[in-house]
Structures are given as structure tokens and as C-alpha cells.
Amino acid sequence: MSEVYAARRERLRERCSAGGGAAALISRPANVRYLAGAAPQGAVLLLGLGEDVLLCAGPPEDQLADGRPDEGLRVHALPAPAGDTAVAAADLAAAQGAESLAVEEHHLTVARHRALRSVAPRLRLGDLGNAVEQLRLVKDEEEIALLRIGAEIVDQALSELLESILVGRTERHLALELERRLVDHGADGPAFPTSVATGPNAGRRGHRPTDRRVEEGDFLSVCLGAAYRGYRCEIGRTFVIGTSPADWQIELYDLVFAAQRAGRQALTPGAAYRDVDRAARQVLDSAGYGGALPPLTGHGVGLENDEDPQLAPSAMGKLDACVPVTVEPGVHLPGRGGVRIDDTLVVRPEADGGPELLTITTKELLAL
Amino acid sequence: MSEVYAARRERLRERCSAGGGAAALISRPANVRYLAGAAPQGAVLLLGLGEDVLLCAGPPEDQLADGRPDEGLRVHALPAPAGDTAVAAADLAAAQGAESLAVEEHHLTVARHRALRSVAPRLRLGDLGNAVEQLRLVKDEEEIALLRIGAEIVDQALSELLESILVGRTERHLALELERRLVDHGADGPAFPTSVATGPNAGRRGHRPTDRRVEEGDFLSVCLGAAYRGYRCEIGRTFVIGTSPADWQIELYDLVFAAQRAGRQALTPGAAYRDVDRAARQVLDSAGYGGALPPLTGHGVGLENDEDPQLAPSAMGKLDACVPVTVEPGVHLPGRGGVRIDDTLVVRPEADGGPELLTITTKELLAL
């Protein structure tokens, strides 16, 4: 893997360094991990002159449990009591003879930025912007393979839950059980807090599990994600409890399913983010649910659960091949509940068979 | 509770506002929650001229599941697509006629700070510093009552685990089981990722559970915390597996126990943070384990798990009454394992009986 990380750092260097004396400081944890192979707590990565250094806040033994850093990288652990790794990196960049240092202004705090300036007053501080996030957008096949394993894990955890008895159990317990099963099947852990929503809660995006128990006639919506070696994918499904769904439940389900299918079908290389969003949104809109819709229809996944792109009405940009995204429209009717259906897919060209569905659990309306 | 939050905001105002036209922007989530009663994702609190406003990134229904904001506060949800709440707050402060706005420079990013400046160029931006963190240091009796409930929850979860069979189970499974029990007993969730460490891993601070199974003769160290209505407390214990601990295990345990007791006994109002650390540390130091010690012996708890004060050799400051802290020395011997013992206590004057121990699980060396 070492050459993978070195190649990523090289690509970043090409993107951001104008001249000879330019160094860059990466502080956002997912970005550090992407470029260094590991992101111990508080660590920053210096793309320096001559050598790249991962600066860690603590001794390696305690800090590196989360993954091994790229072997081609110098790892420097600050002695205790550890100061600010970013400040130490600026100091090091200055000592290497750098003239400028590009930092992640969208991550670095004002206070740290000021400390950098005072430790290395001759260093010209610039903005790296979202350069690393941009690199992270398109995944290589190894990254996609990790997402695929994560998707298998969520599919398995979900299918096992469906085989158990649900009526009478609380949202909290079902969520915990799902998380246990994720770990059973090899996940590092849940990618985000598992959402289980029943009855009037069903269909709410990001609903936090409560002590409400599953009842006959409920909608039950579940959204869970697995982190596998740092990569996060997610799935969301809605079920009905009991043998005979009500007409309104079937109608609402069919509608959200149609919207989600339209969104999935719009995933082609070159499609504008907003057009994917519109494809799904207009199905719900034209059925009169425009006011009840969440601000986005989907988002990128990778080392973070909620990364670029955003599939939303005002998003700018176009999809590339090998970008994994979620498609997750939903409708929630206050007091009655609702439906959400959420898949993780990888954008692929038509010639390769179109979008690759990672989360393959059925989207038929199951009555449990 | 409404008057509690209003009183906190009033105290902050007294601390930080010099003149008439000064507003303050609180963005760090735990600080927002402390002053507003809730901290929906992305929300910021404006202590404005005339009125205080909680600015939320999304509609209340989706965002306020985590707690209800103080009723004495105006809640303003930004319309979708939600922009930056901090920018909206600066805009509002300027519209209210504020001349200056103190921000949390240790939390606000450089990019957001710049956006604030550009939306309200006439507003003088200052630094609120750690003013809210300082207010949060000393807890009122209601906060301590919540910590006490959290401590009961961790004690119960731990005692139930000890009644079950441990040999052959993995660190990961034991950690998940503890987290399930925390929720069973009413916790919002774990206060931080539960650490279960066996054999050579035992005693490592912040060890992430692996697939290693508990074996006869192991040390088993466990560190878990519960969040209860936002307040976090923690406990750590070390056990031996099997009926007859080895001599080195008994010696090491007794030593860490003596260090932890010395730290607890040093908790008096007026004691310097570093003296509490030294009390525990020197016991281990004089036994020859000085090199293997973690950088701190304990830390404050409250709305965050790891808040001020730090009980560390270079920490500045003195304890007050009603400050809850952990005392958690440990020794880890690479390849062999080790011992950690961790309690949450509240500093109390001698006249009130000295430090109040919240986590009451026995600290005898149990052989399980």
C-alpha cells in the first residue's frame, strides 16, 4: 500500500504547490488518513521540502492502534506534554527552509492559525482549500473494494435482524442489536449512530432511537452504516409490521421507491449533482410532498460518512465514474410516519453496466 | 430549568462584555448546550443586544431530538439550503446594532471566521477565549446529580458483566455488551468508545477492543463511561482471570491502587492540579515505572468526557469545590499487560466529608 499513499501525496503536491518553497499542512483527520494511511488523534501531516512527516501528539504505542501509517513516511511523536502538532509542523517547515505553508483553513481554528503564525513568522500562510477532499472524491478500486465489504456487512446485519421477532422491542434495542451484528461481521464499528424509527417516527432522517416499541401496523425504518478499515457505507430500508399494510402505506412506499429508483438511474458519469437530486425529488414533488422533503437526496461516502458530493438542489458539479454515493429520498408525515429507502452505489459508465449497487438487500415492501 | 440557562448566560455576559455594544457568538457544541439547553447539529448561540438567539441549521423537527432548548431563548432555524449558522449570527448581531462580536477562536475555523468578517465588515471580531469552559468547570448540584446517575449506570453495567462468564469472549464483544447494558440502564449512550483490554493489552489507556479472547491468567482492564442527559462520567477497573493471580500481578495491582488512592486523597479545594497528579505519579515513579506513565493522571468531566482541568505535571491552576474529575493512573508493561484504576469523584471540602466518590464499584483485586 505504501506506493498508494506516496502517489496520493504526489498528486496533491502537483495540485497545490506553485513554486519551490511551498509546503502544505494537512490537519483534517480523514485527509490525514487518506494521505498517510493512519490518523492518530491530534496528528497532522506535513508535506514538506525534502521529506513528509506525520506529527503525532503522543507516543506511537498509544496512538497508532487505529491503523499503521505509511512506511514511506517519517513518524514523529511529540514528547510529553505534547504541544500542538500543527505548530510543531509549521516550525519544522520553517526549519526545512519553506517559504510558504498551505493550511486547511476550513479545518484549522483561528487560535491554531495564530499560533502557527507566531511560531514561524516568516512563513507565508496560504489556504489549501478542499484540495484533499477533491482528490478523495474519485475512489480507486481498492477503496471501492473496502466499501463493498462494508456493504456486505450491513446487508448481513440487516437480514439477520429481519429474521428475528420485532414486535414489542424498542428502537434503542434494535439499534444496539444492529450495531452488535455489524461488529460480529467484521466492521470496525458503526459508520454513524444507527437509526431505528417506528410508527410516527418512521421515515425521519437521522432519527435517534427512543424507547418506543414496535407495534403491529407500524412502518419501521432503519438506517445503518458500517465502517470497514475506515471506509463507510450505508443502507436504509423501510418495512411494515404485520401482515396487511394499509393502502396509504403501500402508496407512500411505492412513491418513495419510484423516487429512489429515478435517483439511482440518474447516476451516470457527467450527470450534474443537482440533476440526480431533481430526478428523485420531482417524483415526490409532483405527488404533493415537496414541502416535506429533506434538503438532500444523497451524498458521497468514503473515509467520512457524509462527504462530497452533495446531491442537492443547489449543488454545483458533475459526477465522475468511481464516485460512491448514497441515494436516499424519504417522506415523513408528521404524526403518521413515513418511508426512507437508502442505497450506496458507485457511479460507473453505461458500458460497464451503469451504477454498481453495493447494498443489495431487497427493496420490496416486506411485511414482517 | 429555564432560569438556570438564563443565569449562565448572564454570568457569561458579565465576564466577557466590556461595554454596551458587545455581542458574543458561541459555536463549540458543549458550550452551546451549556448555555442554551440543547445543541442541535451545526447550531450556534448568539448572545446579542436585546435578545439571545439559538440559530439552527435545519428545521426544528429534525434537529432538536437531542434535548429541548431553553424556552426563554428565541430559536431560529435557517431556511434550506441552510448556510453557515455562525455567518447568520454575525449578520444578526450587526443588524441588532452590535459593535463587536466575541467568537470562540479555539473552535471557529479560519474559513468561517473570514466569512463572518465579510458578511459583517463593521463588526469588530474579538476572542471569547475559554470563557464558557471556565464557567463549566464548577458544577451546580443539578449537574452533579446527573453525573451521579451516570455513575450508577456504569457501576451497574460493570457489575452485571462481572457476573457473566468471561473466558473465551473477545474484547470487542465484551465492549459491546457493556455498551448495551449502559443503554439498558438508561444512558443516552456510551460517553466514549468502551475500552476492554486483555492480557498484554491490559492497562493501556484508550485501548481499542480487538478480537483477542480472554484467557486464564490474563489481566482484564475495562474503561467505560455513560452519558446521561449530556453529562459524562467514567470508571475503569482491572481484574485477573482465574483463581490465582501471579505475584507480579498482585504487586503491580497494589502499586497502582496505592497511586490511585494517593491521587484521590489529594483532591481538596485549593489543591494545585499538578500536585494531585504528582501525588499519584510519585508512587509509580518511585517504584521505577516513571517512564511508562501516561501524560495525565486525570481530567475533568461534564458535558464533555475530557474537559478541564487536566491533572498533569505541567497543568496550571487549582481545584475548586464541586469540580468533578477522574483519577486514573495506570501502568502498562509492553508485552505483559498492566493495570488501570479509574474513578470519577467530585471535589468537596473536608468539612463535607472530602471528595465524593461517584463510581463505587469495588477496587479490590477481583479474581474472576
mmCIF file with all atom_site columns, N, CA, C and O in Angstrom, chain B residues 30-44:
data_model
loop_
_atom_site.group_PDB
_atom_site.id
_atom_site.type_symbol
_atom_site.label_atom_id
_atom_site.label_alt_id
_atom_site.label_comp_id
_atom_site.label_asym_id
_atom_site.label_entity_id
_atom_site.label_seq_id
_atom_site.pdbx_PDB_ins_code
_atom_site.Cartn_x
_atom_site.Cartn_y
_atom_site.Cartn_z
_atom_site.occupancy
_atom_site.B_iso_or_equiv
_atom_site.pdbx_formal_charge
_atom_site.auth_seq_id
_atom_site.auth_comp_id
_atom_site.auth_asym_id
_atom_site.auth_atom_id
_atom_site.pdbx_PDB_model_num
ATOM 1  N N  . ALA B 1 30 ? -20.574 21.774 23.073 1.00 0.00 ? 30 ALA B N  1
ATOM 2  C CA . ALA B 1 30 ? -20.825 21.591 24.508 1.00 0.00 ? 30 ALA B CA 1
ATOM 3  C C  . ALA B 1 30 ? -21.109 22.935 25.171 1.00 0.00 ? 30 ALA B C  1
ATOM 4  O O  . ALA B 1 30 ? -21.891 23.016 26.124 1.00 0.00 ? 30 ALA B O  1
ATOM 5  N N  . ASN B 1 31 ? -20.487 23.988 24.671 1.00 0.00 ? 31 ASN B N  1
ATOM 6  C CA . ASN B 1 31 ? -20.736 25.319 25.228 1.00 0.00 ? 31 ASN B CA 1
ATOM 7  C C  . ASN B 1 31 ? -22.133 25.810 24.871 1.00 0.00 ? 31 ASN B C  1
ATOM 8  O O  . ASN B 1 31 ? -22.816 26.431 25.679 1.00 0.00 ? 31 ASN B O  1
ATOM 9  N N  . VAL B 1 32 ? -22.547 25.536 23.623 1.00 0.00 ? 32 VAL B N  1
ATOM 10 C CA . VAL B 1 32 ? -23.904 25.895 23.204 1.00 0.00 ? 32 VAL B CA 1
ATOM 11 C C  . VAL B 1 32 ? -24.910 25.178 24.095 1.00 0.00 ? 32 VAL B C  1
ATOM 12 O O  . VAL B 1 32 ? -25.850 25.773 24.623 1.00 0.00 ? 32 VAL B O  1
ATOM 13 N N  . ARG B 1 33 ? -24.683 23.899 24.309 1.00 0.00 ? 33 ARG B N  1
ATOM 14 C CA . ARG B 1 33 ? -25.614 23.132 25.126 1.00 0.00 ? 33 ARG B CA 1
ATOM 15 C C  . ARG B 1 33 ? -25.669 23.653 26.560 1.00 0.00 ? 33 ARG B C  1
ATOM 16 O O  . ARG B 1 33 ? -26.735 23.720 27.173 1.00 0.00 ? 33 ARG B O  1
ATOM 17 N N  . TYR B 1 34 ? -24.526 24.021 27.085 1.00 0.00 ? 34 TYR B N  1
ATOM 18 C CA . TYR B 1 34 ? -24.468 24.520 28.465 1.00 0.00 ? 34 TYR B CA 1
ATOM 19 C C  . TYR B 1 34 ? -25.290 25.785 28.648 1.00 0.00 ? 34 TYR B C  1
ATOM 20 O O  . TYR B 1 34 ? -25.940 25.984 29.661 1.00 0.00 ? 34 TYR B O  1
ATOM 21 N N  . LEU B 1 35 ? -25.275 26.616 27.630 1.00 0.00 ? 35 LEU B N  1
ATOM 22 C CA . LEU B 1 35 ? -25.934 27.916 27.750 1.00 0.00 ? 35 LEU B CA 1
ATOM 23 C C  . LEU B 1 35 ? -27.356 27.931 27.200 1.00 0.00 ? 35 LEU B C  1
ATOM 24 O O  . LEU B 1 35 ? -28.139 28.810 27.530 1.00 0.00 ? 35 LEU B O  1
ATOM 25 N N  . ALA B 1 36 ? -27.664 26.965 26.323 1.00 0.00 ? 36 ALA B N  1
ATOM 26 C CA . ALA B 1 36 ? -28.951 27.003 25.623 1.00 0.00 ? 36 ALA B CA 1
ATOM 27 C C  . ALA B 1 36 ? -29.834 25.798 25.944 1.00 0.00 ? 36 ALA B C  1
ATOM 28 O O  . ALA B 1 36 ? -30.997 25.783 25.563 1.00 0.00 ? 36 ALA B O  1
ATOM 29 N N  . GLY B 1 37 ? -29.279 24.791 26.610 1.00 0.00 ? 37 GLY B N  1
ATOM 30 C CA . GLY B 1 37 ? -30.083 23.613 26.944 1.00 0.00 ? 37 GLY B CA 1
ATOM 31 C C  . GLY B 1 37 ? -30.114 22.564 25.859 1.00 0.00 ? 37 GLY B C  1
ATOM 32 O O  . GLY B 1 37 ? -30.544 21.446 26.086 1.00 0.00 ? 37 GLY B O  1
ATOM 33 N N  . ALA B 1 38 ? -29.674 22.906 24.662 1.00 0.00 ? 38 ALA B N  1
ATOM 34 C CA . ALA B 1 38 ? -29.631 21.954 23.554 1.00 0.00 ? 38 ALA B CA 1
ATOM 35 C C  . ALA B 1 38 ? -28.620 22.459 22.542 1.00 0.00 ? 38 ALA B C  1
ATOM 36 O O  . ALA B 1 38 ? -28.371 23.665 22.453 1.00 0.00 ? 38 ALA B O  1
ATOM 37 N N  . ALA B 1 39 ? -28.035 21.540 21.811 1.00 0.00 ? 39 ALA B N  1
ATOM 38 C CA . ALA B 1 39 ? -27.066 21.924 20.778 1.00 0.00 ? 39 ALA B CA 1
ATOM 39 C C  . ALA B 1 39 ? -27.326 21.097 19.527 1.00 0.00 ? 39 ALA B C  1
ATOM 40 O O  . ALA B 1 39 ? -26.585 20.173 19.216 1.00 0.00 ? 39 ALA B O  1
ATOM 41 N N  . PRO B 1 40 ? -28.404 21.427 18.795 1.00 0.00 ? 40 PRO B N  1
ATOM 42 C CA . PRO B 1 40 ? -28.653 20.726 17.532 1.00 0.00 ? 40 PRO B CA 1
ATOM 43 C C  . PRO B 1 40 ? -27.429 20.849 16.628 1.00 0.00 ? 40 PRO B C  1
ATOM 44 O O  . PRO B 1 40 ? -26.691 21.838 16.719 1.00 0.00 ? 40 PRO B O  1
ATOM 45 N N  . GLN B 1 41 ? -27.230 19.844 15.783 1.00 0.00 ? 41 GLN B N  1
ATOM 46 C CA . GLN B 1 41 ? -26.024 19.849 14.947 1.00 0.00 ? 41 GLN B CA 1
ATOM 47 C C  . GLN B 1 41 ? -25.889 21.138 14.136 1.00 0.00 ? 41 GLN B C  1
ATOM 48 O O  . GLN B 1 41 ? -26.830 21.556 13.463 1.00 0.00 ? 41 GLN B O  1
ATOM 49 N N  . GLY B 1 42 ? -24.749 21.758 14.228 1.00 0.00 ? 42 GLY B N  1
ATOM 50 C CA . GLY B 1 42 ? -24.490 22.976 13.467 1.00 0.00 ? 42 GLY B CA 1
ATOM 51 C C  . GLY B 1 42 ? -25.033 24.242 14.106 1.00 0.00 ? 42 GLY B C  1
ATOM 52 O O  . GLY B 1 42 ? -24.824 25.332 13.578 1.00 0.00 ? 42 GLY B O  1
ATOM 53 N N  . ALA B 1 43 ? -25.714 24.119 15.239 1.00 0.00 ? 43 ALA B N  1
ATOM 54 C CA . ALA B 1 43 ? -26.319 25.302 15.868 1.00 0.00 ? 43 ALA B CA 1
ATOM 55 C C  . ALA B 1 43 ? -25.264 26.163 16.556 1.00 0.00 ? 43 ALA B C  1
ATOM 56 O O  . ALA B 1 43 ? -24.262 25.657 17.044 1.00 0.00 ? 43 ALA B O  1
ATOM 57 N N  . VAL B 1 44 ? -25.507 27.464 16.582 1.00 0.00 ? 44 VAL B N  1
ATOM 58 C CA . VAL B 1 44 ? -24.677 28.388 17.356 1.00 0.00 ? 44 VAL B CA 1
ATOM 59 C C  . VAL B 1 44 ? -25.605 29.264 18.184 1.00 0.00 ? 44 VAL B C  1
ATOM 60 O O  . VAL B 1 44 ? -26.789 29.395 17.882 1.00 0.00 ? 44 VAL B O  1
#
